[in-house]
């Protein structure tokens, strides 16, 4: 069997490496030496792979230097593909990873990308870097594949091996080999796309579709708020029809849904097409943080509260519940907007790492908020520890005139003062 190197050991790379490690020899590579040291000790801070699962992956080893992956024949790149402050794709991690792989690339090797990109990026951006660094010729000396990740952080039911995998290769023969490679570990099956571009496009529209559906719910939420109708009641009624899609309003962050559409719109604009619907959905979702903050402030004013120097507790900072992932969390938009209104905001999160919150957002998490202290409590991320609390228990953090905002509508109707 060919030896595999998985480049990047985050939420995507580590579960993949561990799955392959149960079947064959695989090296997990990451430039973060601390991360490698922790994994060698059986510790995964993302909580995606348990100590027991790491131990069971007998073929898995770790390296933070290129020497450790130089003898591999298949390289799977799973680095992040973020956007910059101007909502433009930032391919820097992808290019740097390609440079690293290019330094150890040999004749006959295959480089497979799992990072979400726009259609064409693998062959137009990554392959030239591999050729330049290796001195080899694409589809003659080495080959490429693309198999988009479908990791759902924090989801213990839908794991890497139980989600159908889209695969592709730069030649028909390589497409077959890449498909067979993944089929060896993916119990849910594989779908071999006709080209790398088709596989890239399939990935980017998965999250674009979800983004647009949530944007519709968010827009409906704003309309129904003006009509004095509870959105979640409306959705529950409409959901009694068999083909109604069960999307709900909320903040759209994370490494996928809040980012991937911009990769597609970037490519569309580069070829002269302005994607109006996709960008309209992005505008709606990007504005939900300020909208939620303004709605809370209005509710506080209606209760006779003074906004300047008021105290607000935000419960949850991660981009989704029951997950420590802080990447591209849009809760930060709510926090910043409340601070702009003059509120003093405390943020607590029982899943997030405080040092990461400080590093990424300048927020020092409050480990145990004081009860009876706050003018408003915003349940932003319903981690199971928060969701199991009653409305009375949540209100206990507030003063006698406190406002309770249930952002995602997890409490029964009427128990919170406000929800989207």
Tab-separated table of C-alpha atoms in Angstrom, residues 8-364:
chain	number	residue	atom	x	y	z
A	8	UNK	CA	-2.722	19.982	8.216
A	9	UNK	CA	-4.146	18.371	11.349
A	10	UNK	CA	-7.126	20.511	12.205
A	11	UNK	CA	-10.820	19.634	12.291
A	12	UNK	CA	-10.563	18.037	8.835
A	13	UNK	CA	-7.087	16.522	8.665
A	14	UNK	CA	-6.871	14.704	11.978
A	15	UNK	CA	-10.082	12.629	11.687
A	16	UNK	CA	-9.063	11.709	8.146
A	17	UNK	CA	-5.546	10.722	9.186
A	18	UNK	CA	-6.893	8.663	12.086
A	19	UNK	CA	-9.330	6.843	9.792
A	20	UNK	CA	-6.593	5.992	7.286
A	21	UNK	CA	-4.300	5.005	10.153
A	22	UNK	CA	-6.587	2.103	10.994
A	23	UNK	CA	-5.951	0.641	7.531
A	24	UNK	CA	-2.448	1.650	6.463
A	25	UNK	CA	0.650	3.686	7.220
A	26	UNK	CA	-0.068	7.426	7.353
A	27	UNK	CA	1.865	10.433	8.616
A	28	UNK	CA	-0.031	13.395	10.018
A	29	UNK	CA	1.951	16.555	9.241
A	30	UNK	CA	1.495	19.981	10.787
A	31	UNK	CA	3.848	22.952	11.080
A	32	UNK	CA	2.594	23.566	14.624
A	33	UNK	CA	5.109	21.685	16.780
A	34	UNK	CA	2.907	22.109	19.874
A	35	UNK	CA	0.005	20.481	18.061
A	36	UNK	CA	2.204	17.532	17.068
A	37	UNK	CA	3.459	17.126	20.640
A	38	UNK	CA	-0.093	17.109	22.001
A	39	UNK	CA	-1.245	14.541	19.439
A	40	UNK	CA	1.678	12.284	20.269
A	41	UNK	CA	0.411	12.438	23.849
A	42	UNK	CA	-3.074	11.494	22.659
A	43	UNK	CA	-4.600	14.954	23.130
A	44	UNK	CA	-6.790	16.583	20.448
A	45	UNK	CA	-7.913	20.074	21.458
A	46	UNK	CA	-10.587	20.078	18.735
A	47	UNK	CA	-12.280	17.142	20.503
A	48	UNK	CA	-12.933	15.522	17.115
A	49	UNK	CA	-10.772	12.452	17.795
A	50	UNK	CA	-10.637	10.808	21.207
A	51	UNK	CA	-7.564	9.448	22.921
A	52	UNK	CA	-8.924	5.929	22.341
A	53	UNK	CA	-9.426	6.575	18.629
A	54	UNK	CA	-5.888	7.906	18.288
A	55	UNK	CA	-4.558	4.817	20.034
A	56	UNK	CA	-6.603	2.558	17.748
A	57	UNK	CA	-5.117	4.208	14.672
A	58	UNK	CA	-2.039	1.999	14.750
A	59	UNK	CA	-0.643	3.127	11.394
A	60	UNK	CA	-0.735	6.822	12.307
A	61	UNK	CA	2.416	8.749	13.196
A	62	UNK	CA	3.095	12.471	13.357
A	63	UNK	CA	5.697	14.861	11.962
A	64	UNK	CA	6.372	18.594	11.957
A	65	UNK	CA	9.277	18.512	9.495
A	66	UNK	CA	9.258	17.647	5.805
A	67	UNK	CA	11.771	14.870	6.407
A	68	UNK	CA	8.984	12.961	8.103
A	69	UNK	CA	6.836	12.845	4.948
A	70	UNK	CA	9.515	12.631	2.262
A	71	UNK	CA	8.934	8.911	1.682
A	72	UNK	CA	5.162	9.185	1.198
A	73	UNK	CA	3.528	8.604	-2.188
A	74	UNK	CA	0.141	10.233	-1.574
A	75	UNK	CA	-0.212	13.712	-0.086
A	76	UNK	CA	-3.631	14.888	1.130
A	77	UNK	CA	-3.830	18.630	1.794
A	78	UNK	CA	-6.429	19.682	4.392
A	79	UNK	CA	-5.401	23.239	5.291
A	80	UNK	CA	-7.894	26.084	5.883
A	81	UNK	CA	-9.113	28.300	3.050
A	82	UNK	CA	-10.303	31.509	4.761
A	83	UNK	CA	-11.323	34.892	3.435
A	84	UNK	CA	-9.627	38.208	4.217
A	85	UNK	CA	-11.144	41.376	5.649
A	86	UNK	CA	-12.414	42.313	2.175
A	87	UNK	CA	-14.295	38.996	1.778
A	88	UNK	CA	-11.750	37.832	-0.795
A	89	UNK	CA	-10.417	34.250	-0.819
A	90	UNK	CA	-7.115	33.928	1.008
A	91	UNK	CA	-5.242	31.052	-0.607
A	92	UNK	CA	-2.049	31.661	1.384
A	93	UNK	CA	-2.326	28.474	3.504
A	94	UNK	CA	-3.066	26.436	0.385
A	95	UNK	CA	-0.116	27.887	-1.530
A	96	UNK	CA	2.267	27.392	1.403
A	97	UNK	CA	1.120	23.793	1.828
A	98	UNK	CA	1.637	23.217	-1.896
A	99	UNK	CA	5.140	24.666	-1.619
A	100	UNK	CA	5.928	22.271	1.219
A	101	UNK	CA	4.597	19.263	-0.663
A	102	UNK	CA	6.428	20.369	-3.804
A	103	UNK	CA	9.735	20.160	-1.961
A	104	UNK	CA	9.304	16.419	-1.336
A	105	UNK	CA	7.254	15.505	-4.431
A	106	UNK	CA	8.581	12.561	-6.464
A	107	UNK	CA	7.752	10.876	-9.749
A	108	UNK	CA	4.511	8.932	-9.533
A	109	UNK	CA	3.200	10.774	-6.460
A	110	UNK	CA	-0.390	11.971	-6.122
A	111	UNK	CA	-1.440	15.188	-4.376
A	112	UNK	CA	-5.077	15.301	-3.265
A	113	UNK	CA	-6.707	18.500	-2.036
A	114	UNK	CA	-9.625	18.551	0.401
A	115	UNK	CA	-9.679	22.294	1.148
A	116	UNK	CA	-12.743	24.168	-0.117
A	117	UNK	CA	-11.878	26.282	-3.157
A	118	UNK	CA	-13.534	27.760	-6.235
A	119	UNK	CA	-13.784	25.632	-9.390
A	120	UNK	CA	-10.400	25.556	-11.080
A	121	UNK	CA	-8.244	26.481	-8.096
A	122	UNK	CA	-6.522	23.096	-7.789
A	123	UNK	CA	-5.253	23.083	-11.353
A	124	UNK	CA	-4.846	26.844	-11.782
A	125	UNK	CA	-3.240	27.746	-8.450
A	126	UNK	CA	-1.922	24.661	-6.662
A	127	UNK	CA	-0.537	22.573	-9.524
A	128	UNK	CA	1.754	25.350	-10.862
A	129	UNK	CA	3.226	25.706	-7.355
A	130	UNK	CA	3.849	21.959	-7.191
A	131	UNK	CA	5.526	22.039	-10.617
A	132	UNK	CA	7.692	25.008	-9.706
A	133	UNK	CA	8.868	23.589	-6.388
A	134	UNK	CA	9.445	20.039	-7.634
A	135	UNK	CA	10.642	20.610	-11.178
A	136	UNK	CA	8.221	17.869	-12.236
A	137	UNK	CA	5.546	17.946	-14.929
A	138	UNK	CA	1.851	17.635	-14.065
A	139	UNK	CA	0.058	14.524	-15.342
A	140	UNK	CA	3.343	13.162	-16.554
A	141	UNK	CA	5.555	12.959	-13.457
A	142	UNK	CA	2.940	13.539	-10.755
A	143	UNK	CA	-0.834	13.701	-10.517
A	144	UNK	CA	-3.574	15.475	-8.592
A	145	UNK	CA	-6.954	14.711	-7.094
A	146	UNK	CA	-9.671	16.598	-5.289
A	147	UNK	CA	-12.012	15.171	-2.653
A	148	UNK	CA	-13.784	17.899	-0.690
A	149	UNK	CA	-14.055	17.570	3.069
A	150	UNK	CA	-17.483	17.171	4.626
A	151	UNK	CA	-16.543	17.395	8.279
A	152	UNK	CA	-19.201	18.766	10.625
A	153	UNK	CA	-17.366	19.897	13.787
A	154	UNK	CA	-18.899	18.611	16.998
A	155	UNK	CA	-21.110	16.080	15.200
A	156	UNK	CA	-20.482	12.617	16.651
A	157	UNK	CA	-23.035	10.943	14.385
A	158	UNK	CA	-21.870	12.163	10.978
A	159	UNK	CA	-18.172	11.296	10.989
A	160	UNK	CA	-15.630	11.310	8.180
A	161	UNK	CA	-16.225	7.631	7.406
A	162	UNK	CA	-20.025	7.802	7.543
A	163	UNK	CA	-20.504	10.695	5.099
A	164	UNK	CA	-20.456	9.911	1.366
A	165	UNK	CA	-17.253	11.232	-0.232
A	166	UNK	CA	-16.961	12.978	-3.580
A	167	UNK	CA	-13.712	12.080	-5.348
A	168	UNK	CA	-11.918	13.079	-8.546
A	169	UNK	CA	-8.559	12.833	-10.287
A	170	UNK	CA	-6.529	14.608	-12.947
A	171	UNK	CA	-6.673	11.594	-15.289
A	172	UNK	CA	-9.220	8.763	-15.552
A	173	UNK	CA	-6.714	6.324	-14.064
A	174	UNK	CA	-5.879	8.621	-11.154
A	175	UNK	CA	-9.596	9.268	-10.583
A	176	UNK	CA	-10.066	5.534	-10.156
A	177	UNK	CA	-7.123	5.294	-7.771
A	178	UNK	CA	-8.286	8.246	-5.654
A	179	UNK	CA	-11.801	6.825	-5.502
A	180	UNK	CA	-10.516	3.415	-4.429
A	181	UNK	CA	-8.294	5.046	-1.812
A	182	UNK	CA	-11.234	6.731	-0.094
A	183	UNK	CA	-13.586	3.802	-0.643
A	184	UNK	CA	-11.295	1.795	1.618
A	185	UNK	CA	-12.307	3.889	4.649
A	186	UNK	CA	-15.615	5.560	3.728
A	187	UNK	CA	-18.382	3.166	4.760
A	188	UNK	CA	-21.052	5.495	3.337
A	189	UNK	CA	-19.630	5.109	-0.170
A	190	UNK	CA	-18.015	7.424	-2.700
A	191	UNK	CA	-19.145	9.436	-5.709
A	192	UNK	CA	-16.557	9.778	-8.455
A	193	UNK	CA	-16.939	13.112	-10.241
A	194	UNK	CA	-15.986	13.440	-13.886
A	195	UNK	CA	-13.352	16.103	-13.206
A	196	UNK	CA	-11.594	18.012	-10.462
A	197	UNK	CA	-13.561	21.149	-11.370
A	198	UNK	CA	-16.880	19.353	-10.937
A	199	UNK	CA	-15.819	18.121	-7.492
A	200	UNK	CA	-14.645	21.619	-6.503
A	201	UNK	CA	-17.934	23.140	-7.672
A	202	UNK	CA	-19.987	20.495	-5.864
A	203	UNK	CA	-18.335	21.340	-2.562
A	204	UNK	CA	-18.670	25.077	-2.815
A	205	UNK	CA	-22.388	24.944	-3.688
A	206	UNK	CA	-23.196	22.629	-0.768
A	207	UNK	CA	-22.575	25.434	1.679
A	208	UNK	CA	-23.819	28.165	-0.661
A	209	UNK	CA	-27.187	26.412	-0.750
A	210	UNK	CA	-27.355	26.257	3.054
A	211	UNK	CA	-26.251	29.881	3.286
A	212	UNK	CA	-29.080	31.026	1.020
A	213	UNK	CA	-31.690	28.962	2.857
A	214	UNK	CA	-30.629	30.437	6.198
A	215	UNK	CA	-30.583	33.912	4.658
A	216	UNK	CA	-34.222	33.422	3.661
A	217	UNK	CA	-35.085	32.455	7.239
A	218	UNK	CA	-33.203	35.473	8.574
A	219	UNK	CA	-35.045	37.806	6.223
A	220	UNK	CA	-38.367	36.232	7.198
A	221	UNK	CA	-37.413	36.711	10.840
A	222	UNK	CA	-36.937	40.447	10.273
A	223	UNK	CA	-40.260	40.676	8.443
A	224	UNK	CA	-42.192	38.722	11.064
A	225	UNK	CA	-40.654	40.775	13.882
A	226	UNK	CA	-42.192	43.876	12.323
A	227	UNK	CA	-45.512	42.056	12.064
A	228	UNK	CA	-45.388	40.965	15.695
A	229	UNK	CA	-45.284	37.274	14.754
A	230	UNK	CA	-42.941	34.719	16.315
A	231	UNK	CA	-40.797	33.244	13.524
A	232	UNK	CA	-40.329	29.882	15.211
A	233	UNK	CA	-44.095	29.473	15.554
A	234	UNK	CA	-44.458	30.184	11.853
A	235	UNK	CA	-41.748	27.661	10.970
A	236	UNK	CA	-43.316	25.006	13.186
A	237	UNK	CA	-46.650	25.482	11.423
A	238	UNK	CA	-45.132	25.523	7.932
A	239	UNK	CA	-42.987	22.508	8.812
A	240	UNK	CA	-46.054	20.301	9.013
A	241	UNK	CA	-45.911	20.078	5.202
A	242	UNK	CA	-43.803	17.090	4.092
A	243	UNK	CA	-41.493	19.017	1.747
A	244	UNK	CA	-40.898	22.155	3.801
A	245	UNK	CA	-37.164	22.540	4.481
A	246	UNK	CA	-36.343	22.779	8.234
A	247	UNK	CA	-34.008	25.779	8.261
A	248	UNK	CA	-34.025	28.336	11.075
A	249	UNK	CA	-32.788	31.917	11.462
A	250	UNK	CA	-29.493	32.617	13.189
A	251	UNK	CA	-25.902	33.771	12.942
A	252	UNK	CA	-23.981	32.201	10.059
A	253	UNK	CA	-20.319	31.688	10.870
A	254	UNK	CA	-17.793	28.910	10.970
A	255	UNK	CA	-15.209	27.730	8.480
A	256	UNK	CA	-17.695	26.744	5.758
A	257	UNK	CA	-21.111	28.338	5.343
A	258	UNK	CA	-20.015	31.891	6.135
A	259	UNK	CA	-16.915	31.623	3.931
A	260	UNK	CA	-17.404	29.276	0.978
A	261	UNK	CA	-19.939	31.379	-0.963
A	262	UNK	CA	-17.314	34.104	-1.312
A	263	UNK	CA	-15.035	31.627	-3.114
A	264	UNK	CA	-17.753	30.998	-5.686
A	265	UNK	CA	-18.671	34.666	-6.094
A	266	UNK	CA	-14.978	35.567	-6.454
A	267	UNK	CA	-14.608	33.147	-9.357
A	268	UNK	CA	-17.909	34.222	-10.895
A	269	UNK	CA	-16.845	37.873	-10.882
A	270	UNK	CA	-13.440	36.941	-12.285
A	271	UNK	CA	-15.173	35.504	-15.369
A	272	UNK	CA	-17.458	38.514	-15.716
A	273	UNK	CA	-20.646	37.385	-13.986
A	274	UNK	CA	-22.134	39.198	-10.999
A	275	UNK	CA	-23.854	36.614	-8.734
A	276	UNK	CA	-26.726	38.669	-7.360
A	277	UNK	CA	-28.656	36.052	-5.372
A	278	UNK	CA	-25.616	34.556	-3.632
A	279	UNK	CA	-24.257	37.963	-2.625
A	280	UNK	CA	-27.703	39.109	-1.469
A	281	UNK	CA	-27.850	36.098	0.853
A	282	UNK	CA	-24.392	36.889	2.164
A	283	UNK	CA	-25.390	40.500	2.897
A	284	UNK	CA	-28.424	39.354	4.877
A	285	UNK	CA	-26.444	36.850	6.926
A	286	UNK	CA	-23.474	39.157	7.502
A	287	UNK	CA	-25.840	41.777	8.945
A	288	UNK	CA	-27.581	39.480	11.429
A	289	UNK	CA	-25.130	40.208	14.256
A	290	UNK	CA	-25.787	43.963	14.274
A	291	UNK	CA	-29.496	43.282	13.779
A	292	UNK	CA	-29.610	40.985	16.824
A	293	UNK	CA	-27.720	43.521	18.947
A	294	UNK	CA	-30.090	46.310	17.939
A	295	UNK	CA	-33.094	44.128	18.737
A	296	UNK	CA	-31.719	43.452	22.221
A	297	UNK	CA	-31.034	47.132	22.844
A	298	UNK	CA	-34.612	48.009	21.822
A	299	UNK	CA	-35.972	45.396	24.227
A	300	UNK	CA	-33.825	46.813	27.015
A	301	UNK	CA	-35.037	50.339	26.318
A	302	UNK	CA	-38.660	49.170	26.391
A	303	UNK	CA	-37.981	47.856	29.906
A	304	UNK	CA	-36.771	51.296	30.916
A	305	UNK	CA	-33.086	50.426	31.039
A	306	UNK	CA	-30.269	52.861	30.351
A	307	UNK	CA	-28.074	51.407	27.637
A	308	UNK	CA	-24.845	53.277	28.365
A	309	UNK	CA	-22.793	51.260	30.874
A	310	UNK	CA	-25.430	48.539	31.052
A	311	UNK	CA	-24.134	45.043	31.691
A	312	UNK	CA	-24.835	42.283	29.171
A	313	UNK	CA	-23.922	38.605	29.486
A	314	UNK	CA	-23.357	36.743	26.211
A	315	UNK	CA	-23.486	32.985	26.680
A	316	UNK	CA	-21.520	31.194	23.968
A	317	UNK	CA	-18.823	32.408	21.602
A	318	UNK	CA	-18.078	29.406	19.363
A	319	UNK	CA	-19.609	29.347	15.888
A	320	UNK	CA	-21.938	26.469	16.824
A	321	UNK	CA	-23.085	24.530	19.852
A	322	UNK	CA	-21.217	21.657	21.534
A	323	UNK	CA	-18.002	22.451	19.719
A	324	UNK	CA	-14.878	24.451	20.721
A	325	UNK	CA	-14.411	25.894	17.203
A	326	UNK	CA	-14.085	29.685	17.274
A	327	UNK	CA	-13.256	30.114	13.586
A	328	UNK	CA	-15.268	32.897	11.972
A	329	UNK	CA	-17.812	32.991	14.785
A	330	UNK	CA	-20.367	35.718	14.139
A	331	UNK	CA	-21.218	36.052	17.823
A	332	UNK	CA	-18.354	38.529	17.806
A	333	UNK	CA	-20.479	40.822	15.599
A	334	UNK	CA	-23.146	40.958	18.299
A	335	UNK	CA	-20.555	41.638	21.004
A	336	UNK	CA	-18.914	44.475	19.078
A	337	UNK	CA	-22.238	46.077	18.206
A	338	UNK	CA	-23.390	45.980	21.828
A	339	UNK	CA	-20.099	47.554	22.878
A	340	UNK	CA	-20.643	50.284	20.275
A	341	UNK	CA	-24.017	50.974	21.903
A	342	UNK	CA	-22.141	51.557	25.160
A	343	UNK	CA	-22.851	48.220	26.844
A	344	UNK	CA	-20.317	46.452	29.051
A	345	UNK	CA	-20.285	42.927	27.663
A	346	UNK	CA	-19.112	39.790	29.452
A	347	UNK	CA	-18.739	36.633	27.385
A	348	UNK	CA	-18.783	33.128	28.812
A	349	UNK	CA	-18.357	29.834	26.968
A	350	UNK	CA	-17.936	26.435	28.609
A	351	UNK	CA	-16.514	24.901	25.409
A	352	UNK	CA	-14.161	27.581	24.094
A	353	UNK	CA	-10.484	27.939	24.977
A	354	UNK	CA	-9.835	31.261	26.726
A	355	UNK	CA	-6.355	31.757	25.277
A	356	UNK	CA	-7.727	31.265	21.753
A	357	UNK	CA	-10.570	33.727	22.431
A	358	UNK	CA	-8.048	36.304	23.614
A	359	UNK	CA	-5.742	35.683	20.658
A	360	UNK	CA	-8.439	35.696	17.974
A	361	UNK	CA	-10.877	38.297	19.280
A	362	UNK	CA	-9.322	40.046	22.267
A	363	UNK	CA	-12.028	38.599	24.508
A	364	UNK	CA	-11.207	37.195	27.934
